[in-house]
XYZ file of C-alpha atoms in Angstrom:
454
model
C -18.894 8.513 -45.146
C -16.224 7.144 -47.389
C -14.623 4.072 -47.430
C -11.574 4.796 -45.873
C -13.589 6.418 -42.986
C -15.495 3.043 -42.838
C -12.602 1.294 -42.341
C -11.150 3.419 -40.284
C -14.129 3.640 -37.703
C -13.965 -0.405 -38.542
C -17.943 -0.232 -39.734
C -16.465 -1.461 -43.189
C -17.446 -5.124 -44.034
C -14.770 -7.114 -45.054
C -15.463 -10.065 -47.466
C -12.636 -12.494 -48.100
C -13.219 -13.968 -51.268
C -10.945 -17.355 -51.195
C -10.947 -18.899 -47.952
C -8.293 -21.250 -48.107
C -4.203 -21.499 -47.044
C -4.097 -17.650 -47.266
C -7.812 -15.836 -47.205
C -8.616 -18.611 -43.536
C -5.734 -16.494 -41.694
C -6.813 -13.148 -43.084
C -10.491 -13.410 -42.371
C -9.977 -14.114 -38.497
C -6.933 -11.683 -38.328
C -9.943 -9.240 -39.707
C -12.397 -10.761 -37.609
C -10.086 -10.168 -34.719
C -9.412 -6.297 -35.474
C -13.106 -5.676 -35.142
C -14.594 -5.757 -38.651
C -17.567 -7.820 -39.708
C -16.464 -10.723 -41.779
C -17.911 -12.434 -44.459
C -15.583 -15.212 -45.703
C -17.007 -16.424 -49.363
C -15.911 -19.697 -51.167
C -17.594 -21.775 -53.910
C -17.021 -25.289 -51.312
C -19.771 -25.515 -49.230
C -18.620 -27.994 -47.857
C -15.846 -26.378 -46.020
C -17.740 -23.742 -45.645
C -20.148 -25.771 -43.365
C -16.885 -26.862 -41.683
C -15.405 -23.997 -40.924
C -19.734 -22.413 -39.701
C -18.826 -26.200 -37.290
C -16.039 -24.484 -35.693
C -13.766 -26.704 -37.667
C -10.297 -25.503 -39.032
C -8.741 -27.080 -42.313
C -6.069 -25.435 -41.730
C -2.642 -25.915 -40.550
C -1.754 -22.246 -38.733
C -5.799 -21.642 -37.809
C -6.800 -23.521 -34.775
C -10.094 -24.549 -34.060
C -9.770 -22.156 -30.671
C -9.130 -19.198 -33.321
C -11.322 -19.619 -35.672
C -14.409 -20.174 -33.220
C -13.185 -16.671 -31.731
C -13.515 -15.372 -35.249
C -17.353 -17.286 -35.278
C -17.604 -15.557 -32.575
C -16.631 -12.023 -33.469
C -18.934 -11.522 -36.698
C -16.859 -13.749 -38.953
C -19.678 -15.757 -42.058
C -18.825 -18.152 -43.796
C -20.486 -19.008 -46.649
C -20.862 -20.078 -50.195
C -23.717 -17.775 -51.005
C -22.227 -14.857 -53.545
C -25.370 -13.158 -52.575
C -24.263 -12.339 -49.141
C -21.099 -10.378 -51.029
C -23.999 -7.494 -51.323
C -22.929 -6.513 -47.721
C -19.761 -5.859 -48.226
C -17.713 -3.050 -49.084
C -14.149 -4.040 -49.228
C -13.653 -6.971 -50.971
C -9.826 -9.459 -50.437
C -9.506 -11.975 -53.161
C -7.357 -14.193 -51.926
C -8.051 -17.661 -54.176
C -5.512 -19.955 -55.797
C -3.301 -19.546 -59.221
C -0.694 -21.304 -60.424
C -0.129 -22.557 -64.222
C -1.533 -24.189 -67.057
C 1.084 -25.851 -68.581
C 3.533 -23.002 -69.469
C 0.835 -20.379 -69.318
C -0.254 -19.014 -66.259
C -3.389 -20.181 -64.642
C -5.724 -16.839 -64.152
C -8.822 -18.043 -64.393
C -9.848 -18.231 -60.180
C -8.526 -14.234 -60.446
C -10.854 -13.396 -63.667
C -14.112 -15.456 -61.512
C -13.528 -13.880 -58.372
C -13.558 -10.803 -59.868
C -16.606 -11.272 -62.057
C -18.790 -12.530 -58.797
C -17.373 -9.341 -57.097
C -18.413 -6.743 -59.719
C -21.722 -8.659 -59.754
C -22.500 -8.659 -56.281
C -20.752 -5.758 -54.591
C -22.815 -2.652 -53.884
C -23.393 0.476 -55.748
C -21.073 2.439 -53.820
C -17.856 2.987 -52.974
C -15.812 -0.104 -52.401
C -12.455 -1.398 -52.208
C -11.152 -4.281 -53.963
C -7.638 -5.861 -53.276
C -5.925 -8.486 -54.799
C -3.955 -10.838 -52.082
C -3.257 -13.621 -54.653
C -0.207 -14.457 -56.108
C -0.313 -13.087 -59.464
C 2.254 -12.030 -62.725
C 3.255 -8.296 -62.727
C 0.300 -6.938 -64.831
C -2.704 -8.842 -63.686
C -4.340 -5.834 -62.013
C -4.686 -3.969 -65.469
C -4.713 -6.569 -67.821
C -7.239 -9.224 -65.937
C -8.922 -7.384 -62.579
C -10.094 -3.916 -63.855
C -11.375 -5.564 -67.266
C -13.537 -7.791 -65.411
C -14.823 -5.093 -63.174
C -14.801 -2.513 -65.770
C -17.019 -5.266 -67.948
C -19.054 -5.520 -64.912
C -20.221 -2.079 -64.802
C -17.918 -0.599 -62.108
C -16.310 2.403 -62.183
C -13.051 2.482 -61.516
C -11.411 5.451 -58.940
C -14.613 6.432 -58.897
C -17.072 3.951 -57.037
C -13.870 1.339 -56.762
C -10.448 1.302 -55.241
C -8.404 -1.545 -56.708
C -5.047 -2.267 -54.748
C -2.753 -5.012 -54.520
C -1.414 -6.436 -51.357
C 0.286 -9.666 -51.765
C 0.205 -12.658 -48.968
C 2.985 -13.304 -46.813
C 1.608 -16.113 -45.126
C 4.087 -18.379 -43.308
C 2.350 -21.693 -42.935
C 4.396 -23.629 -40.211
C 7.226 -20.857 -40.070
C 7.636 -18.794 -36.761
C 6.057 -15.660 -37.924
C 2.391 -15.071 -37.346
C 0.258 -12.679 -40.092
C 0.226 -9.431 -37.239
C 4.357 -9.760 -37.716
C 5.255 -9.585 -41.393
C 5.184 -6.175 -42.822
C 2.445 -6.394 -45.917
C 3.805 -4.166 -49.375
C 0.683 -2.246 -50.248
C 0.742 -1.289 -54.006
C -1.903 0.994 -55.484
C -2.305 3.334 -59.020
C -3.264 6.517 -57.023
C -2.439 7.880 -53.841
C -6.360 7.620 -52.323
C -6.140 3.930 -53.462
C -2.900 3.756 -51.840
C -4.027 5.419 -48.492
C -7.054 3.091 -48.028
C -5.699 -0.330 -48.481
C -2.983 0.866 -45.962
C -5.647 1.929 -43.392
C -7.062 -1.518 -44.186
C -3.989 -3.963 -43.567
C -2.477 -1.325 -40.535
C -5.244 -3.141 -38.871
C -4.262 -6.373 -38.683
C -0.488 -6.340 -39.118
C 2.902 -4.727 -37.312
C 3.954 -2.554 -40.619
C 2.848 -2.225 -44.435
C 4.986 -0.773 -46.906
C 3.431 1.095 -50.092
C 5.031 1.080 -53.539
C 3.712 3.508 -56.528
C 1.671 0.670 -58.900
C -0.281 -2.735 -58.461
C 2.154 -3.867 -61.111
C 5.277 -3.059 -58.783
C 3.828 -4.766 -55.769
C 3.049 -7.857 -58.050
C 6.340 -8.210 -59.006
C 7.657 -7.611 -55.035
C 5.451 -10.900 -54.761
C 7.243 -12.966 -57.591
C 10.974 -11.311 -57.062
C 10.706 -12.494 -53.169
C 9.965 -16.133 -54.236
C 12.096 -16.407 -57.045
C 14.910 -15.269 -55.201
C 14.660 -17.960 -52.771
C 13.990 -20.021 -55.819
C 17.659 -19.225 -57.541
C 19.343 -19.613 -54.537
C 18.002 -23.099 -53.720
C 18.753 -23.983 -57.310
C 22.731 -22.619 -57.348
C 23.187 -24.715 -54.517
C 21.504 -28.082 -55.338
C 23.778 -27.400 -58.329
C 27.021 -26.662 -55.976
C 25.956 -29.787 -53.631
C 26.175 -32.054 -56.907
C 29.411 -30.489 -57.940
C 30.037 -30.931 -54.511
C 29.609 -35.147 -54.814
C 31.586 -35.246 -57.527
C 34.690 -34.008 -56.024
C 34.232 -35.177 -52.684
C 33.244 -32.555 -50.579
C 30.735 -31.844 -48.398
C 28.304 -29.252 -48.749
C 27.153 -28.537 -45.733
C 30.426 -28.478 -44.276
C 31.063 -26.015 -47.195
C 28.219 -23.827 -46.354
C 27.788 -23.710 -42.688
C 32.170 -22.744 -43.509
C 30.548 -19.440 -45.882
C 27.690 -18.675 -43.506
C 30.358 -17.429 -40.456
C 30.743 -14.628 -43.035
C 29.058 -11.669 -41.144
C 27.913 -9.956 -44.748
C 27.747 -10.682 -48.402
C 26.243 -14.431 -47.460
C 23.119 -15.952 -46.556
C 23.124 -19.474 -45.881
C 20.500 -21.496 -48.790
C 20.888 -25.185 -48.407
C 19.881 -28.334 -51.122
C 17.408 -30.496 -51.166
C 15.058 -33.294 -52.865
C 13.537 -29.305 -54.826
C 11.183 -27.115 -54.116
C 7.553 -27.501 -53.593
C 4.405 -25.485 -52.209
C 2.341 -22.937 -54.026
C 5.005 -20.402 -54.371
C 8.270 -21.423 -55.117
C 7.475 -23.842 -57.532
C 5.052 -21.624 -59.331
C 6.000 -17.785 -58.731
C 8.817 -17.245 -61.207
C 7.335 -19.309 -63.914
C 5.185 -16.378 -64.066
C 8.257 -13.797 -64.321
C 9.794 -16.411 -67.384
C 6.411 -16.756 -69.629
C 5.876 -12.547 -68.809
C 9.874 -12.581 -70.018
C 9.600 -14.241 -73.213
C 6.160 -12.916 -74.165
C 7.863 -9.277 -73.918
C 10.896 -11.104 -75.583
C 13.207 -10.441 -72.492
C 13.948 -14.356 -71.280
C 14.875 -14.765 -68.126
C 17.375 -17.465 -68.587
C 19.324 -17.586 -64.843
C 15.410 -18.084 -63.323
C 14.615 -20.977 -65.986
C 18.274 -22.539 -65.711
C 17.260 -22.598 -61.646
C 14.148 -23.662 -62.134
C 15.613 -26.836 -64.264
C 17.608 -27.379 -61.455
C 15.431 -27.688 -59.210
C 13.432 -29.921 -60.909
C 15.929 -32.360 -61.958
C 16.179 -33.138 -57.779
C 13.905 -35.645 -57.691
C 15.414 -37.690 -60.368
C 19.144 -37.112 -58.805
C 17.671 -38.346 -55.350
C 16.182 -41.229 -56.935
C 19.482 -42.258 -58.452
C 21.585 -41.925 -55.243
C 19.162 -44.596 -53.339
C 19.322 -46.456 -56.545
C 23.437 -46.366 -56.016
C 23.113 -47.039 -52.226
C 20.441 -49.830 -52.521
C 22.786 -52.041 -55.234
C 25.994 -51.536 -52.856
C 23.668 -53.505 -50.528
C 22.771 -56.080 -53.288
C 19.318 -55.032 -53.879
C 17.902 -53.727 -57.116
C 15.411 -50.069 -56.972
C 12.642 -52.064 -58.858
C 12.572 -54.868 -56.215
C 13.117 -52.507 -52.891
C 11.098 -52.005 -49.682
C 11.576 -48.030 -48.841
C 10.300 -45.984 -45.546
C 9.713 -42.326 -46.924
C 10.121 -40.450 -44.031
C 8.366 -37.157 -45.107
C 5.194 -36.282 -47.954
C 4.060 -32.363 -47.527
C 6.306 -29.506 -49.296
C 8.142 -28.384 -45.617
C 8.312 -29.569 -42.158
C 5.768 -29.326 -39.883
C 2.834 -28.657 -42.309
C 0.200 -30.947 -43.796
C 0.185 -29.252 -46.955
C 1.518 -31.357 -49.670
C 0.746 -29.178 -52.810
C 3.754 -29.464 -55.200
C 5.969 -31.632 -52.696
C 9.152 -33.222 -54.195
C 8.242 -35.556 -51.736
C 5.152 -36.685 -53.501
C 6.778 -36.597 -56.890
C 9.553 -38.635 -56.083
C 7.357 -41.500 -54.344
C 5.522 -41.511 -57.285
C 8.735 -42.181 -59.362
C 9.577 -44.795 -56.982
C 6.487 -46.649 -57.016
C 6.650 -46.333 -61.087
C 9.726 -48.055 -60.989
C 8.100 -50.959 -59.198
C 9.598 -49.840 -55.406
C 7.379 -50.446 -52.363
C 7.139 -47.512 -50.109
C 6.060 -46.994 -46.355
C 5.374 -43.388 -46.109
C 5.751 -41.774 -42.976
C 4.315 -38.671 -42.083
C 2.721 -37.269 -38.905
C 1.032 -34.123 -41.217
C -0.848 -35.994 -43.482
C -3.645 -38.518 -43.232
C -4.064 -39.943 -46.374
C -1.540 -39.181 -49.921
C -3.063 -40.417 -53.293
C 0.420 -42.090 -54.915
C 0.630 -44.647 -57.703
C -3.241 -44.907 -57.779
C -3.982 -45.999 -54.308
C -4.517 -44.143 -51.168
C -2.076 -44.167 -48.725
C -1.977 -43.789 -45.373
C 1.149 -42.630 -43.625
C 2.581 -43.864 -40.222
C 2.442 -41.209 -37.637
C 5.722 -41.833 -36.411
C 9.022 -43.846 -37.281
C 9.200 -47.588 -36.149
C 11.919 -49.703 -35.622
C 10.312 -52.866 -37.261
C 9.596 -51.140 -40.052
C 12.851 -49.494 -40.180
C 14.958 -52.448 -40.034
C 12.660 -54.722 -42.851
C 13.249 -51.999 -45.192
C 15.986 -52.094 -47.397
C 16.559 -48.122 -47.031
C 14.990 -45.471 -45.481
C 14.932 -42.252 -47.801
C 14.717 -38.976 -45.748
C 12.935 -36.140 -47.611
C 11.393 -33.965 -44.696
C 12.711 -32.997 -41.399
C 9.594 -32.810 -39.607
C 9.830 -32.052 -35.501
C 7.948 -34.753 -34.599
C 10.049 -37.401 -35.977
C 12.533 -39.030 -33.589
C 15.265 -40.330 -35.075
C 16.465 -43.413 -32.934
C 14.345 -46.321 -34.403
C 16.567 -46.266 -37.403
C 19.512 -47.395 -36.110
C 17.774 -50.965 -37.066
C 18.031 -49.797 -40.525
C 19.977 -51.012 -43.377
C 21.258 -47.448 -44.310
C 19.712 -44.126 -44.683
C 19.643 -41.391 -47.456
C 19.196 -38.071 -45.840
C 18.508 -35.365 -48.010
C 18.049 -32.829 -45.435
C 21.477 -33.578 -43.209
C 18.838 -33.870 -40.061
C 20.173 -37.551 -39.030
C 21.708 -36.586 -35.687
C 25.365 -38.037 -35.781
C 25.537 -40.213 -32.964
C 22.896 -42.673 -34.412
C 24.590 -45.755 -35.620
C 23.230 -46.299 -38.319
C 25.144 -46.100 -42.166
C 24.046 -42.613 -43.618
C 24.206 -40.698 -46.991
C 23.802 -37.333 -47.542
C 22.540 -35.314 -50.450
C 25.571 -33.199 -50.915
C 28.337 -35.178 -48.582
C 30.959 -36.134 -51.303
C 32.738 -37.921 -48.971
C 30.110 -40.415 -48.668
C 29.925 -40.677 -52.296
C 31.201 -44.267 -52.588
C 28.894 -47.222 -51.579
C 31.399 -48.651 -49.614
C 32.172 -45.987 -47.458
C 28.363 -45.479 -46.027
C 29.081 -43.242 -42.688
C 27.028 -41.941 -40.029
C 26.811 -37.809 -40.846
C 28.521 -35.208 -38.085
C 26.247 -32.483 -38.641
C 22.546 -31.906 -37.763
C 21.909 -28.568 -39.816
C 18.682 -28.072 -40.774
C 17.467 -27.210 -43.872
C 15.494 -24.235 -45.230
C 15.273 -25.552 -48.951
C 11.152 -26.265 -48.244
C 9.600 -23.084 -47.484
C 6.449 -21.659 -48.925
């Protein structure tokens, strides 16, 4: 029987190598479909959480992951139980190494599955986040290195993640781009992810579907950036920007509504066109609109930081001597996941500068900033709130209700979510016509924003 029969007939066993934000959600979605599941990851530790019944993660409750127990699903930190598989999903971190990308979870993974796998036909598919190339330059070299035979005894595919952690879409509703060298390796990743998910869509290379991956992040990652640029400009001359935008977005084509922020943070925004740029200038092609964005962005947190330092000395009180309720830590609302969270960086900053900060943040239990372990408030009080001298707003989760800050001094709202019949003196990131100290007002519009999504 070949592999594609074996998963078609769902006799294949599917190992998930990576079993964290990304391989968690695939390996019960799997689970669920009817294939045995072996979930592999070098933390034992959470692997003896997740054999508990225990989910680490945000979108995988405990309910569905014990289902998953239930239905066949392993997890373990044993690479000898790989030897049962026969497709193989790598689904384990990247990101960079300074300005070089960070490859090295991609080259083990694929080193412990040449090792391990079986001598027969298997199927191998990258669901990482990778730079256009890394199936031929990285994956089949470490295979080929480990004595498999590639078309032959392995199918390699790529199938990037489209995970939505907190968003309203659930893996079985995003359409998965399927990208293979040949048209059997094509054909049997599809009958693979048809399993678990509404569409996928195939594309001629692994190279091509890589670079789907990266073009989808950074073009969120432009469009965030042109506007934290236009919401500056927009401070400057005294507009406001999300007057100015929610004006654009009634245009029914040609405009889609992108809207600024403290910058971008997760595992893909941040990280996913860094590894277009470096593949740019290595080919000497620079991709100078993506690294002018990407400057942008990261100049936020130091712009945010100099707005509460501008609102704080209206009030008399110097940055370096403030008390400051952070309402907000992870990278976007309702998650606990914190990974590259302007948030984070710009508490940091604060702290540096010799600010004391009262995190607040129903997500996340405990945030290591300025060398000490903090532990955030679950919800926004009014004592706090009105012993601060401002409360900086850098993450619109659900859970927070707004009213106890009308005992506060003034707020900074980066994310134009403080509802406008709070009394309370408000600033907004972007609102030029709050620009001057003196002029603090309470904001008229409760648009959300979608600057924070992984």
């Amino acid at each position: 029987m070949t592999i594609d029969e074996e998963i078609a007939e769902r006799t294949a066993t599917v190992a998930v190598v990576g079993v964290g934000y990304v391989g968690l959600p695939l390996a019960c979605h799997f689970a669920d479909a009817g294939f045995d599941v072996i979930g592999f990851d070098i933390d034992e530790e959470r692997m003896a959480e997740l054999r508990s019944g225990t989910s680490y993660i945000d979108d995988v409750a405990d309910e569905e992951l014990r289902d998953a127990l239930e239905a066949g699903f392993q997890p373990t930190s044993d690479p000898t139980r790989l030897t049962a598989a026969n497709v193989f999903v790598v689904a384990v971190p990247t990101g960079m190494n300074g300005s070089t990308p960070d490859m090295s979870a991609i080259r083990a993974a694929s080193r412990t599955v040449a090792k391990y796998a079986p001598s027969r036909e298997i199927l191998y598919v990258c669901s990482s986040t990778v730079y256009p190339g890394t199936a031929d330059e990285i994956i089949r070299e470490e295979l080929r290195s480990g004595g498999r035979a590639l078309s032959e005894d392995t199918f390699v595919a790529v199938v990037p993640e489209r995970i939505d952690p907190g968003g309203q879409y659930l893996v079985d509703e995003i359409p998965l781009i399927v990208g293979a060298d040949s048209a059997c390796e094509r054909a049997t990743a599809r009958t693979l992810f048809d399993a678990i998910t509404v569409r996928t869509v195939p594309v001629n290379s692994t190279k091509a579907a890589e670079m789907a991956k990266t073009l989808e992040n950074t073009y969120r990652m432009v469009n965030i950036g042109l506007v934290n640029e236009i919401a500056r400009y927009a401070e400057a001359i005294g507009v406001d920007i999300w007057e100015v935008i929610d004006a654009a977005d009634t245009k029914p084509f040609g405009f889609q509504a992108f809207y600024p922020g403290p910058g971008v943070g997760g595992h893909c925004i941040p990280v996913d066109p860094r590894f277009l740029t470096w593949l740019g200038r290595r080919n000497g092609q620079p991709l100078r609109m993506v690294e002018q964005a990407n400057g942008m962005n990261g100049r936020m947190p130091s712009h945010v930081i100099n707005r509460v330092r501008t609102g704080l000395e209206s009030h008399g009180v110097s940055l370096e001597a403030a008390e400051i309720t952070v309402l907000g830590l992870t990278y976007k609302p309702n998650v606990g996941d914190t990974r590259n969270a302007p948030a984070v960086t710009i508490c940091e900053s604060l702290v540096d500068t010799g600010a004391t900060i009262t995190p607040v943040d129903p997500h996340v239990d405990r945030a290591p900033i300025g060398g000490k372990l903090l532990e955030p408030a679950g919800e926004i009080n009014q004592t706090v709130a009105s012993q601060s001298d401002a409360v900086l707003l850098l993450v619109d989760h659900d859970d927070f209700v707004y009213e106890p800050l009308e005992a506060a001094p003034f707020v900074f709202d980066t994310q134009n979510a403080i509802p406008g019949d709070l009394s309370v003196p408000v600033v907004r990131l972007g609102d030029g016509t709050s620009m001057q100290p003196t002029q603090f007002r309470a904001t008229s519009s409760t648009t959300s924003s979608t600057t924070f999504q992984n």
